[in-house]
């Protein structure tokens, strides 16, 4: 045996110094920023009551809490109305800029700071999805989430910069370190999603209502979680449906972390969980919780699927272009930043993070 571990490290190092999973990072960016921006727009009429000067959770009470938690919020700098309005508007603008991928390095940092500022102003709001947005906003600030599917990528395609091979040593080193930071952050996002499902599933296993198969029945009967009472009553009135949904939820959440070892099974469970979250959005009236979960789940989407979506959308766009414009813009096809995912044995080949 002659230096097998060292040889493995040398073989993996070039890949670790390149930006992995750029398409997954872009989907997470668009989903998380879009979810938070949509929430802020929905709550625009109530913004002062939720986070501002009219909130029952006053700035004085929040200041006492911050003294213990040491959490960051720019709203602690002033309790005036116009400072709050400026921070809220900045949060909306940064969410839109991040979702569109405009100046992503700066806008993603600003997005994270404004998310923390609003959520830490009143920690008693939210439906669980806010916690995930909170974490994902921090992680995204450490990634190169604007590499593809962004206004930044479009600008780079029109005005290419210098070839990285011609960069000086300090710039090349900084680029390699940024790539490693991105890869590490994507791995943390994947681990966070796994942790969410694992803890949720194993806690449910310990609950008596989940054990007897009736847990889903109760929220369907709560008026607060019944935007469609007839549909909720129809599902809740069937013992078989209630039993299947209850046990199916536990099996999926407990089994998802183990499915990562089998890509095909992981993709099936991922699709089922997306459908489950869409059902939660409709049946329980929790659209932003569901969108936050789906956005985080996107870190495990296969690269081949995302490239296929990109190709389909590009084909439709070209079909709508006039012939003369199409001829003027046609050029060599862009090479993807990562290899498409096939049905190979490892997720690394596809640029997918593993947990």
PDB file of N, CA and C in Angstrom, residues 75-109:
ATOM      1  N   UNK A  75     -32.867  46.866  13.707  1.00  0.00           N
ATOM      2  CA  UNK A  75     -33.976  47.628  14.265  1.00  0.00           C
ATOM      3  C   UNK A  75     -33.762  47.992  15.722  1.00  0.00           C
ATOM      4  N   UNK A  76     -32.742  47.394  16.356  1.00  0.00           N
ATOM      5  CA  UNK A  76     -32.430  47.776  17.735  1.00  0.00           C
ATOM      6  C   UNK A  76     -31.670  49.097  17.784  1.00  0.00           C
ATOM      7  N   UNK A  77     -31.180  49.560  16.641  1.00  0.00           N
ATOM      8  CA  UNK A  77     -30.421  50.809  16.616  1.00  0.00           C
ATOM      9  C   UNK A  77     -31.332  52.018  16.795  1.00  0.00           C
ATOM     10  N   UNK A  78     -32.596  51.867  16.402  1.00  0.00           N
ATOM     11  CA  UNK A  78     -33.563  52.954  16.550  1.00  0.00           C
ATOM     12  C   UNK A  78     -34.958  52.344  16.553  1.00  0.00           C
ATOM     13  N   UNK A  79     -35.848  52.910  17.388  1.00  0.00           N
ATOM     14  CA  UNK A  79     -37.225  52.416  17.401  1.00  0.00           C
ATOM     15  C   UNK A  79     -38.175  53.364  16.680  1.00  0.00           C
ATOM     16  N   UNK A  80     -37.613  54.285  15.874  1.00  0.00           N
ATOM     17  CA  UNK A  80     -38.440  55.211  15.107  1.00  0.00           C
ATOM     18  C   UNK A  80     -39.120  54.542  13.928  1.00  0.00           C
ATOM     19  N   UNK A  81     -40.230  55.125  13.497  1.00  0.00           N
ATOM     20  CA  UNK A  81     -41.008  54.548  12.409  1.00  0.00           C
ATOM     21  C   UNK A  81     -40.234  54.560  11.109  1.00  0.00           C
ATOM     22  N   UNK A  82     -39.567  55.680  10.791  1.00  0.00           N
ATOM     23  CA  UNK A  82     -38.970  55.807   9.469  1.00  0.00           C
ATOM     24  C   UNK A  82     -37.739  54.927   9.329  1.00  0.00           C
ATOM     25  N   UNK A  83     -37.040  54.686  10.429  1.00  0.00           N
ATOM     26  CA  UNK A  83     -35.936  53.731  10.373  1.00  0.00           C
ATOM     27  C   UNK A  83     -36.470  52.335  10.081  1.00  0.00           C
ATOM     28  N   UNK A  84     -37.593  51.984  10.731  1.00  0.00           N
ATOM     29  CA  UNK A  84     -38.208  50.685  10.453  1.00  0.00           C
ATOM     30  C   UNK A  84     -38.655  50.598   8.996  1.00  0.00           C
ATOM     31  N   UNK A  85     -39.296  51.652   8.496  1.00  0.00           N
ATOM     32  CA  UNK A  85     -39.769  51.635   7.107  1.00  0.00           C
ATOM     33  C   UNK A  85     -38.589  51.451   6.144  1.00  0.00           C
ATOM     34  N   UNK A  86     -37.472  52.095   6.451  1.00  0.00           N
ATOM     35  CA  UNK A  86     -36.299  51.974   5.584  1.00  0.00           C
ATOM     36  C   UNK A  86     -35.753  50.545   5.589  1.00  0.00           C
ATOM     37  N   UNK A  87     -35.690  49.924   6.768  1.00  0.00           N
ATOM     38  CA  UNK A  87     -35.190  48.555   6.867  1.00  0.00           C
ATOM     39  C   UNK A  87     -36.140  47.594   6.158  1.00  0.00           C
ATOM     40  N   UNK A  88     -37.451  47.792   6.328  1.00  0.00           N
ATOM     41  CA  UNK A  88     -38.433  46.902   5.682  1.00  0.00           C
ATOM     42  C   UNK A  88     -38.342  47.017   4.165  1.00  0.00           C
ATOM     43  N   UNK A  89     -38.238  48.250   3.667  1.00  0.00           N
ATOM     44  CA  UNK A  89     -38.121  48.445   2.222  1.00  0.00           C
ATOM     45  C   UNK A  89     -36.816  47.855   1.708  1.00  0.00           C
ATOM     46  N   UNK A  90     -35.744  48.027   2.469  1.00  0.00           N
ATOM     47  CA  UNK A  90     -34.464  47.447   2.080  1.00  0.00           C
ATOM     48  C   UNK A  90     -34.543  45.916   2.047  1.00  0.00           C
ATOM     49  N   UNK A  91     -35.295  45.345   2.978  1.00  0.00           N
ATOM     50  CA  UNK A  91     -35.481  43.887   2.988  1.00  0.00           C
ATOM     51  C   UNK A  91     -36.199  43.424   1.731  1.00  0.00           C
ATOM     52  N   UNK A  92     -37.212  44.170   1.316  1.00  0.00           N
ATOM     53  CA  UNK A  92     -37.932  43.826   0.082  1.00  0.00           C
ATOM     54  C   UNK A  92     -37.016  43.923  -1.133  1.00  0.00           C
ATOM     55  N   UNK A  93     -36.267  45.014  -1.220  1.00  0.00           N
ATOM     56  CA  UNK A  93     -35.390  45.221  -2.375  1.00  0.00           C
ATOM     57  C   UNK A  93     -34.280  44.176  -2.424  1.00  0.00           C
ATOM     58  N   UNK A  94     -33.704  43.853  -1.273  1.00  0.00           N
ATOM     59  CA  UNK A  94     -32.624  42.864  -1.262  1.00  0.00           C
ATOM     60  C   UNK A  94     -33.146  41.472  -1.590  1.00  0.00           C
ATOM     61  N   UNK A  95     -34.381  41.160  -1.171  1.00  0.00           N
ATOM     62  CA  UNK A  95     -34.971  39.868  -1.526  1.00  0.00           C
ATOM     63  C   UNK A  95     -35.179  39.773  -3.034  1.00  0.00           C
ATOM     64  N   UNK A  96     -35.679  40.865  -3.634  1.00  0.00           N
ATOM     65  CA  UNK A  96     -35.862  40.868  -5.082  1.00  0.00           C
ATOM     66  C   UNK A  96     -34.543  40.776  -5.829  1.00  0.00           C
ATOM     67  N   UNK A  97     -33.523  41.528  -5.376  1.00  0.00           N
ATOM     68  CA  UNK A  97     -32.217  41.493  -6.032  1.00  0.00           C
ATOM     69  C   UNK A  97     -31.568  40.120  -5.916  1.00  0.00           C
ATOM     70  N   UNK A  98     -31.710  39.485  -4.758  1.00  0.00           N
ATOM     71  CA  UNK A  98     -31.132  38.155  -4.570  1.00  0.00           C
ATOM     72  C   UNK A  98     -31.847  37.127  -5.433  1.00  0.00           C
ATOM     73  N   UNK A  99     -33.169  37.189  -5.469  1.00  0.00           N
ATOM     74  CA  UNK A  99     -33.921  36.240  -6.291  1.00  0.00           C
ATOM     75  C   UNK A  99     -33.551  36.375  -7.767  1.00  0.00           C
ATOM     76  N   UNK A 100     -33.365  37.596  -8.229  1.00  0.00           N
ATOM     77  CA  UNK A 100     -33.006  37.830  -9.633  1.00  0.00           C
ATOM     78  C   UNK A 100     -31.528  37.600  -9.898  1.00  0.00           C
ATOM     79  N   UNK A 101     -30.724  37.538  -8.840  1.00  0.00           N
ATOM     80  CA  UNK A 101     -29.299  37.347  -9.023  1.00  0.00           C
ATOM     81  C   UNK A 101     -28.597  38.590  -9.512  1.00  0.00           C
ATOM     82  N   UNK A 102     -29.009  39.751  -9.005  1.00  0.00           N
ATOM     83  CA  UNK A 102     -28.383  41.019  -9.381  1.00  0.00           C
ATOM     84  C   UNK A 102     -27.357  41.396  -8.325  1.00  0.00           C
ATOM     85  N   UNK A 103     -26.078  41.523  -8.736  1.00  0.00           N
ATOM     86  CA  UNK A 103     -25.000  41.810  -7.795  1.00  0.00           C
ATOM     87  C   UNK A 103     -25.116  40.871  -6.589  1.00  0.00           C
ATOM     88  N   UNK A 104     -25.076  39.585  -6.893  1.00  0.00           N
ATOM     89  CA  UNK A 104     -25.470  38.583  -5.901  1.00  0.00           C
ATOM     90  C   UNK A 104     -24.578  38.571  -4.671  1.00  0.00           C
ATOM     91  N   UNK A 105     -23.298  38.808  -4.841  1.00  0.00           N
ATOM     92  CA  UNK A 105     -22.415  38.766  -3.681  1.00  0.00           C
ATOM     93  C   UNK A 105     -22.835  39.793  -2.642  1.00  0.00           C
ATOM     94  N   UNK A 106     -23.150  41.007  -3.085  1.00  0.00           N
ATOM     95  CA  UNK A 106     -23.560  42.064  -2.161  1.00  0.00           C
ATOM     96  C   UNK A 106     -25.008  41.882  -1.716  1.00  0.00           C
ATOM     97  N   UNK A 107     -25.895  41.582  -2.680  1.00  0.00           N
ATOM     98  CA  UNK A 107     -27.313  41.497  -2.338  1.00  0.00           C
ATOM     99  C   UNK A 107     -27.616  40.320  -1.421  1.00  0.00           C
ATOM    100  N   UNK A 108     -26.869  39.206  -1.543  1.00  0.00           N
ATOM    101  CA  UNK A 108     -27.125  38.067  -0.660  1.00  0.00           C
ATOM    102  C   UNK A 108     -26.710  38.374   0.779  1.00  0.00           C
ATOM    103  N   UNK A 109     -25.634  39.141   0.952  1.00  0.00           N
ATOM    104  CA  UNK A 109     -25.233  39.557   2.302  1.00  0.00           C
ATOM    105  C   UNK A 109     -26.269  40.510   2.885  1.00  0.00           C
TER     106      UNK A 109
END
